[in-house]
mmCIF file of C-alpha atoms and ligand atoms in Angstrom:
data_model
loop_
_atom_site.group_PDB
_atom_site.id
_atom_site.type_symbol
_atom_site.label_atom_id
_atom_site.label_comp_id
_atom_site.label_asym_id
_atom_site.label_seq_id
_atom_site.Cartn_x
_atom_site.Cartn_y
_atom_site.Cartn_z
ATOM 1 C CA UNK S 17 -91.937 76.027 15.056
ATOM 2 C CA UNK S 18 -91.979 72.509 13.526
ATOM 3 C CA UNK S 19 -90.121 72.594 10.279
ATOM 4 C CA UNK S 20 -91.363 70.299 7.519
ATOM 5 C CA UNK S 21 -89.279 67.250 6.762
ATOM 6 C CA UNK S 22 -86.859 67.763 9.499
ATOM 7 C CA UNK S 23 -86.840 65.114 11.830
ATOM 8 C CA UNK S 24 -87.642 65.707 15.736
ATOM 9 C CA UNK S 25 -86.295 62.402 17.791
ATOM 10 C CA UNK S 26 -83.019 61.288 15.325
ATOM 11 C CA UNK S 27 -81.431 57.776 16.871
ATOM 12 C CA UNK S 28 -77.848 56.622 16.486
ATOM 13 C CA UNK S 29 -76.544 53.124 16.684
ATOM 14 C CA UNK S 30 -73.131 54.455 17.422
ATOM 15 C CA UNK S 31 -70.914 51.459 15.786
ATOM 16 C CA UNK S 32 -67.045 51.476 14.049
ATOM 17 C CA UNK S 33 -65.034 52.518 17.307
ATOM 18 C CA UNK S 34 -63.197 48.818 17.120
ATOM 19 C CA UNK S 35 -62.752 48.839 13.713
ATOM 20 C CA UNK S 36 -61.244 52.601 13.571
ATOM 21 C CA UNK S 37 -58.658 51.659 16.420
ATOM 22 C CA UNK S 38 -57.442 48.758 14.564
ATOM 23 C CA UNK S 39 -56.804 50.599 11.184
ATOM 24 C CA UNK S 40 -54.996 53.244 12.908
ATOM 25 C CA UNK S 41 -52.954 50.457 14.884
ATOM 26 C CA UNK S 42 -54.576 51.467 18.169
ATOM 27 C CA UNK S 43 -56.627 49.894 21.266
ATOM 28 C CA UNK S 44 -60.391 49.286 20.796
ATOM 29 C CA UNK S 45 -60.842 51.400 24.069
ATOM 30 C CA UNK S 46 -58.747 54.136 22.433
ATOM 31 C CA UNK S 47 -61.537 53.845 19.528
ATOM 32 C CA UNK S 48 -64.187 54.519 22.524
ATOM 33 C CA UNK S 49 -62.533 56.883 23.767
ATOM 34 C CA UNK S 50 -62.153 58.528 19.993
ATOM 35 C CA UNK S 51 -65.971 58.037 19.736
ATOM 36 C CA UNK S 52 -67.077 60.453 22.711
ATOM 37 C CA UNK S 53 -65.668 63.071 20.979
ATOM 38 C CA UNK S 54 -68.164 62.001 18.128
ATOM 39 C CA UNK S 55 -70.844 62.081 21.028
ATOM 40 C CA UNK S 56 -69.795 65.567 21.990
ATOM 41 C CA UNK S 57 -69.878 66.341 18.064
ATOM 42 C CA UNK S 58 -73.277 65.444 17.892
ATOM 43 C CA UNK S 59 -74.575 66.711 20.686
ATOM 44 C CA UNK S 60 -73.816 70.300 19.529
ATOM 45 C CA UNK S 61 -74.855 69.805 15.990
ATOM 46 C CA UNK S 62 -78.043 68.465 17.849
ATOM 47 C CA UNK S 63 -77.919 71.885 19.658
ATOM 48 C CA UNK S 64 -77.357 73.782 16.818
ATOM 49 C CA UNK S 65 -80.141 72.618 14.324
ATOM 50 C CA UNK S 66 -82.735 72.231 16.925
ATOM 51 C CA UNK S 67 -82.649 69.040 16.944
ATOM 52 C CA UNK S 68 -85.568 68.029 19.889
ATOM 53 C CA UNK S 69 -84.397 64.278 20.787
ATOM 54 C CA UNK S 70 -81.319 62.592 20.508
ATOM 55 C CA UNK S 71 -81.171 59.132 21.781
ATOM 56 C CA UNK S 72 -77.723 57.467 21.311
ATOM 57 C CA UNK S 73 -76.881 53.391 21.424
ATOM 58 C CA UNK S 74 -73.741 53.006 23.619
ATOM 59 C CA UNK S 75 -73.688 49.384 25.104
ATOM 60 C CA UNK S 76 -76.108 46.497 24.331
ATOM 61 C CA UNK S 77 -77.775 44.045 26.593
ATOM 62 C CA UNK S 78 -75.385 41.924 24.237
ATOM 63 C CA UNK S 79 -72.350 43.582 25.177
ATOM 64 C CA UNK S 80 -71.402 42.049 28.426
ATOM 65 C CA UNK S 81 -70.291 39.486 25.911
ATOM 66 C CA UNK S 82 -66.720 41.273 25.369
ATOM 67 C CA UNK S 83 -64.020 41.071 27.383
ATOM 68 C CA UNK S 84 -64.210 42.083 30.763
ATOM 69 C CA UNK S 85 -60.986 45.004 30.145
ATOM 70 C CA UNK S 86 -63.263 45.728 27.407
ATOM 71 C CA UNK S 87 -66.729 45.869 29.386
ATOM 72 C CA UNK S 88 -65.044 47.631 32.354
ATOM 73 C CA UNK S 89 -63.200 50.182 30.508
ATOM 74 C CA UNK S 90 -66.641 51.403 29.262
ATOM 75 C CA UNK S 91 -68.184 51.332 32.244
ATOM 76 C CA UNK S 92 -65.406 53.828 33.482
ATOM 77 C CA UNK S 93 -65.653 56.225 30.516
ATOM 78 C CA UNK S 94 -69.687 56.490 30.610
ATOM 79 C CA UNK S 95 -69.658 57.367 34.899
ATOM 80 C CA UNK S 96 -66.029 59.726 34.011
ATOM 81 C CA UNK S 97 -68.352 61.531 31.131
ATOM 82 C CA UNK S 98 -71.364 61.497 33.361
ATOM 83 C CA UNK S 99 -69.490 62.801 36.209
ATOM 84 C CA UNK S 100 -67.171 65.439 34.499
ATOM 85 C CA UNK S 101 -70.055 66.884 32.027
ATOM 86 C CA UNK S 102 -73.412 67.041 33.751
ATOM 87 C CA UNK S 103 -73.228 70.509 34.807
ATOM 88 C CA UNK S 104 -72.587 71.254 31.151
ATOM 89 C CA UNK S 105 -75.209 69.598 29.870
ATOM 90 C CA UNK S 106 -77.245 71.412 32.502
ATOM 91 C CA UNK S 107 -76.080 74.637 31.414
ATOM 92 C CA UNK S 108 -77.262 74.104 27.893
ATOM 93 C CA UNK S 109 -80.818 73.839 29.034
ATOM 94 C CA UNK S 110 -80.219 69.736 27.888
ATOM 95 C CA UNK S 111 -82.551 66.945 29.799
ATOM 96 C CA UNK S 112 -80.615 63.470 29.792
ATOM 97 C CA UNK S 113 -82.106 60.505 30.464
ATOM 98 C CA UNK S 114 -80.022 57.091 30.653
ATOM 99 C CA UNK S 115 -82.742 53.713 28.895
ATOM 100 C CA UNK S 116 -81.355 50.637 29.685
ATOM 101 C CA UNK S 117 -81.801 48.213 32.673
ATOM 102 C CA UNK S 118 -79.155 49.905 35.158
ATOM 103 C CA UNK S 119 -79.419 47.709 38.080
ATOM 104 C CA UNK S 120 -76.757 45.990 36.274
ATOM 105 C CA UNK S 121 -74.306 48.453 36.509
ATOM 106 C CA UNK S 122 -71.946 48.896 39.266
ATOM 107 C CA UNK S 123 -73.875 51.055 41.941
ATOM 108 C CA UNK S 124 -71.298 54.360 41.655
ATOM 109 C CA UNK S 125 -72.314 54.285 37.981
ATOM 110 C CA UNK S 126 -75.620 53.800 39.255
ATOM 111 C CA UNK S 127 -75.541 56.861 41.654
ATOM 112 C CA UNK S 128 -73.691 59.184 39.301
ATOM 113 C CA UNK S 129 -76.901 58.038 36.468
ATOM 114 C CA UNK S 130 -79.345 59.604 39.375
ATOM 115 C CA UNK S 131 -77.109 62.568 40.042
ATOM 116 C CA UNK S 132 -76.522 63.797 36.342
ATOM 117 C CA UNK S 133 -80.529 62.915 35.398
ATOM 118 C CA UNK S 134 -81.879 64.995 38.163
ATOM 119 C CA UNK S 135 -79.941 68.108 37.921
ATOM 120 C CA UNK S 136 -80.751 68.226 34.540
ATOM 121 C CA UNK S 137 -84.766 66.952 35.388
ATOM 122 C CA UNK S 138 -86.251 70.812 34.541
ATOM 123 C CA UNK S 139 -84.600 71.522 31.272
ATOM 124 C CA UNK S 140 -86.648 72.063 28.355
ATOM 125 C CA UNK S 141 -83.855 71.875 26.011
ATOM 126 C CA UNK S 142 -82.843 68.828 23.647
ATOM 127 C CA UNK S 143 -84.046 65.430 25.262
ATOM 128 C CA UNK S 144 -80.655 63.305 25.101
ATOM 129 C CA UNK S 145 -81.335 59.757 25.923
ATOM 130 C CA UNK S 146 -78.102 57.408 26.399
ATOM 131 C CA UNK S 147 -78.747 53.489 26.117
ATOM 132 C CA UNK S 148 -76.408 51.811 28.339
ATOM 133 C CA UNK S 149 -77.133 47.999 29.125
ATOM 134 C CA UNK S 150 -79.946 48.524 26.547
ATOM 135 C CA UNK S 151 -81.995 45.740 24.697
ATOM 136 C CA UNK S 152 -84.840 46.561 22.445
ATOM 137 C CA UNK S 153 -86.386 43.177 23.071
ATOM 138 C CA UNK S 154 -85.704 43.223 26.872
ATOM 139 C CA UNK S 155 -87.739 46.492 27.230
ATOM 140 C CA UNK S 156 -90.472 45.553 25.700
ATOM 141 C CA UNK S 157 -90.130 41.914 27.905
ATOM 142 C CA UNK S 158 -89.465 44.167 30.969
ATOM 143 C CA UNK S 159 -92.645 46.869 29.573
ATOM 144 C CA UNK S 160 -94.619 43.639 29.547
ATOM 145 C CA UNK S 161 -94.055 42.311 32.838
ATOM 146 C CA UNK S 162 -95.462 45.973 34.549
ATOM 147 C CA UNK S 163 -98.291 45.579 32.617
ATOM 148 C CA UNK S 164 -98.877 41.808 33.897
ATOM 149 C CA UNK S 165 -98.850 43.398 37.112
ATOM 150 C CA UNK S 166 -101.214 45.954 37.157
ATOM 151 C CA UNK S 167 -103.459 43.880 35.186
ATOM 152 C CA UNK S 168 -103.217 41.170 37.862
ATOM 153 C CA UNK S 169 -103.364 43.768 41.122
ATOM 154 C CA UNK S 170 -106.457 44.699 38.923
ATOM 155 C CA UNK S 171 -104.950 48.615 38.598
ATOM 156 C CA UNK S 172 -105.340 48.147 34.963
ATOM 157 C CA UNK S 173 -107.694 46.497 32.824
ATOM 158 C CA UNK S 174 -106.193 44.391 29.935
ATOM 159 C CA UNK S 175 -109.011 46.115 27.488
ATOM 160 C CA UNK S 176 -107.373 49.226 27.934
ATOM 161 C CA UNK S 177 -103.820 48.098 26.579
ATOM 162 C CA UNK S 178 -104.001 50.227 23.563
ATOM 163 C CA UNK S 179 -100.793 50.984 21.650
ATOM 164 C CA UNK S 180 -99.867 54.169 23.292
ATOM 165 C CA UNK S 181 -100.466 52.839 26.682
ATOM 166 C CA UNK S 182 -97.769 50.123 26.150
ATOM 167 C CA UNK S 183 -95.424 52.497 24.731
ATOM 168 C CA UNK S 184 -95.795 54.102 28.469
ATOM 169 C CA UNK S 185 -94.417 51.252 30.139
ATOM 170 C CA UNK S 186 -91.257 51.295 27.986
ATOM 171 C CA UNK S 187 -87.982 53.050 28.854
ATOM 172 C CA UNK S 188 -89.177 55.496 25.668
ATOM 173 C CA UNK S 189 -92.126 56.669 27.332
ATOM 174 C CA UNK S 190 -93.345 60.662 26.632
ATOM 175 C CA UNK S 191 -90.481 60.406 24.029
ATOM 176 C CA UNK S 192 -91.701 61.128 20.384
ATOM 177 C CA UNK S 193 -91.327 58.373 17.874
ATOM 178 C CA UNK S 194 -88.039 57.943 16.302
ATOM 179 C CA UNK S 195 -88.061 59.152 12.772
ATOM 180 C CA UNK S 196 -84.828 58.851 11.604
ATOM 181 C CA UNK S 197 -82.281 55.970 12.502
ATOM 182 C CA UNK S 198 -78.657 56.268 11.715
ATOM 183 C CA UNK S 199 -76.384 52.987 11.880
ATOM 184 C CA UNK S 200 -72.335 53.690 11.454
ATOM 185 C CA UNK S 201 -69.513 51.384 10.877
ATOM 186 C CA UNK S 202 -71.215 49.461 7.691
ATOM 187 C CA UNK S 203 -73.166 47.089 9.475
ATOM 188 C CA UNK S 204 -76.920 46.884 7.803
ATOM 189 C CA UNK S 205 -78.228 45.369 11.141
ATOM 190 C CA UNK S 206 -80.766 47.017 14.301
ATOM 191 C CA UNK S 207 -78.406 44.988 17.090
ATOM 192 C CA UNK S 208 -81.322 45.111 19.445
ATOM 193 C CA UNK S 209 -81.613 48.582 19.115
ATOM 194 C CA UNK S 210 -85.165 50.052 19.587
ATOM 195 C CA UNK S 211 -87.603 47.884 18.234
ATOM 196 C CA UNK S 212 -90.929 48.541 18.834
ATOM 197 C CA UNK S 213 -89.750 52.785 18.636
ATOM 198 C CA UNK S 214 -88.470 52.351 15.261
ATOM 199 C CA UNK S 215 -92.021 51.041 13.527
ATOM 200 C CA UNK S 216 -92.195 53.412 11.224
ATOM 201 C CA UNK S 217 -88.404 55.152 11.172
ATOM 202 C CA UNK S 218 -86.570 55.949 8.551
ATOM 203 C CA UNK S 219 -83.063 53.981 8.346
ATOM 204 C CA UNK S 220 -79.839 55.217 7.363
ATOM 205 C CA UNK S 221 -76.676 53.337 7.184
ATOM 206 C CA UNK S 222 -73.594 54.652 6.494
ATOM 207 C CA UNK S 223 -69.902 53.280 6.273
ATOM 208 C CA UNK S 224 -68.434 55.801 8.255
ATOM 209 C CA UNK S 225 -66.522 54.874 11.673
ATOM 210 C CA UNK S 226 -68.491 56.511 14.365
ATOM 211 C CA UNK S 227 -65.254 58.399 15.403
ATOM 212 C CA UNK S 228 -64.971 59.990 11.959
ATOM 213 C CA UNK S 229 -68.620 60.966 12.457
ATOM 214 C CA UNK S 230 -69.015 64.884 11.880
ATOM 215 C CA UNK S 231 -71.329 67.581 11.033
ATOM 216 C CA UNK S 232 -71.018 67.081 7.583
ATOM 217 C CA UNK S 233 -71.869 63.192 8.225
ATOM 218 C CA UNK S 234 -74.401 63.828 10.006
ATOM 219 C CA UNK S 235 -75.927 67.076 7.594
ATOM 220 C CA UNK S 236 -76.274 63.908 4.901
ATOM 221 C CA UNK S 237 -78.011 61.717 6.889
ATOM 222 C CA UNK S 238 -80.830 64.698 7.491
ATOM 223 C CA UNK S 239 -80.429 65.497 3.576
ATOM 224 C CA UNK S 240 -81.107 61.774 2.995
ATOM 225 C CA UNK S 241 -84.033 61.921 5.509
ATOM 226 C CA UNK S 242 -85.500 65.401 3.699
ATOM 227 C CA UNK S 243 -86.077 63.301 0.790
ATOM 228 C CA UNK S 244 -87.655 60.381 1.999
ATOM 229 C CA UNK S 245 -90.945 59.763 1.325
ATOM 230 C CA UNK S 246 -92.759 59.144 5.137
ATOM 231 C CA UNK S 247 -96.542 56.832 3.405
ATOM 232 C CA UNK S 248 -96.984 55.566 7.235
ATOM 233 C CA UNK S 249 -98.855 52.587 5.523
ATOM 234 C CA UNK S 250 -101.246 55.158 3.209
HETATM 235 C C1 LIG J 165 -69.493 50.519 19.017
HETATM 236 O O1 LIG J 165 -68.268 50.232 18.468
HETATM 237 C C2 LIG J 165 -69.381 50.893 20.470
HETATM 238 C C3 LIG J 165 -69.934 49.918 21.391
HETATM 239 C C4 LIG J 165 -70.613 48.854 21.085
HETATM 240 C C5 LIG J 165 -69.671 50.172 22.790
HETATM 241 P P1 LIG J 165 -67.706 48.750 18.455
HETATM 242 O O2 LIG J 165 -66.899 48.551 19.686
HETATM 243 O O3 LIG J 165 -68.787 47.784 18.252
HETATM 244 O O4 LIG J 165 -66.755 48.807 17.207
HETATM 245 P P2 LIG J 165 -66.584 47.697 16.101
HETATM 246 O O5 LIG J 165 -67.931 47.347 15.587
HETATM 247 O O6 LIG J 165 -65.904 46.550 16.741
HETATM 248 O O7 LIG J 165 -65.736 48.361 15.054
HETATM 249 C C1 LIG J 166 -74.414 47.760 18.543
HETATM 250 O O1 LIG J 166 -73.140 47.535 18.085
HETATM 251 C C2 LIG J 166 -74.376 48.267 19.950
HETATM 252 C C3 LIG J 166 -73.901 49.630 20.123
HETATM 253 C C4 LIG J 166 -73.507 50.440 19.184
HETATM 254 C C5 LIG J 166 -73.866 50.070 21.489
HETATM 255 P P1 LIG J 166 -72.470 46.086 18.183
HETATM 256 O O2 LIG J 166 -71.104 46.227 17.633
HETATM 257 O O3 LIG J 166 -72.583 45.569 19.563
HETATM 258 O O4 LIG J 166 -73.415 45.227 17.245
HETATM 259 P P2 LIG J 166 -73.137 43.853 16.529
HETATM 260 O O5 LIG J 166 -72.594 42.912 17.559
HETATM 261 O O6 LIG J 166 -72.132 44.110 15.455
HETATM 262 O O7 LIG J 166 -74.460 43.451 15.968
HETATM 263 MG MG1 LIG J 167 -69.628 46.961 16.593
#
């Protein structure tokens, strides 16, 4: 049943974990650490409203440019999630799939990635992407370069580069585009974020922390988006 004005793939620049921990005098990884309970929020208000994608921002291309305690301590809470709540996920019928250049990532992070995506490879359920080592300009450099390739090994012919067939060669591919955007922590900025996905998105920012995000945060950004007026150029 598609419902009018609701929106099917909803993206979330997950932002404010830093800036919580330090107004409640605590670490920035306790802040992290505060914000997967926001993921786990979301995912079942996701669940609950039918929600058919979910694709969440957790570390930036541009992140490696934190501290290493930082970077590392990140690293250890996406593989301790990944490795302590696939089977969940699985159980709620709930397809993940990790974007991001992962050959970066240290290679148990890199196996636990392959584990968690394949058990949960038949589900049907809500699509939830995670963007770890992520850049929305690096994808569509990366995108690019497969395309050179086939073009040059003469497996593809450059007149048939239409828009959708580029969007294949992205880590988005077969994913609806996004049609609501949701930024938290303040900042009025994409960070790299999906670029070339977010065309013709609708963008909401709002000031919350992403650790105080809840359902009622969340309810008003999909208000906000019900009243939008979508002209897609028109
Ligand atoms: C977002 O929160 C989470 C990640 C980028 C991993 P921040 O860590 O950027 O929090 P602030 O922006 O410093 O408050
Ligand atoms: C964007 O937040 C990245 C994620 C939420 C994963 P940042 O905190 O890294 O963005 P900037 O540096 O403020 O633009
Ligand atoms: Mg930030």
């Amino acid at each position: 049943m598609k419902r009018k004005n609701y929106p099917l793939h909803i993206a979330i620049i997950m932002d404010g974990n830093g800036r919580w921990a330090k107004k409640k005098g605590k670490s920035r990884v306790l802040g992290h650490k505060e914000g997967v309970k926001a993921v786990y929020r979301s995912v079942k208000f996701a669940l609950i409203n039918n929600i058919k994608v979910l694709t969440l921002y957790a570390f930036s291309n541009e992140n490696w440019l934190r501290s290493p305690l930082e970077v590392s301590n990140l690293m250890i809470l996406f593989e301790e999630i990944l490795k302590k709540d696939s089977l969940i996920l699985n159980k709620y019928n709930i397809k993940l799939k990790i974007l991001g250049n992962k050959k970066k990532l240290n290679s148990t992070l890199q196996n636990q990635i392959k584990i968690s995506e394949s058990l949960t490879s038949e589900n049907n359920g809500l699509r939830l992407n995670i963007a770890i080592n992520y850049g929305g300009r690096q994808d569509i450099l990366s995108g690019l370069k497969k395309i050179m390739h086939q073009i040059l090994s003469r497996k593809l012919n450059l007149n048939d580069i239409k828009e959708d067939s580029f969007a294949s060669f992205l880590s988005t591919k077969n994913l609806p585009p996004v049609d609501l955007l949701i930024r938290t922590g303040g900042n009025i900025r994409i960070s790299n974020f999906l670029l070339w996905e977010i065309a013709y998105s609708e963008l909401y920012f709002t000031k919350v922390f992403w650790p105080d995000f809840d359902q009622v945060s969340f309810s008003d950004a999909i208000n906000q988006f019900k009243l939008r007026k979508r002209n897609f150029g028109k």
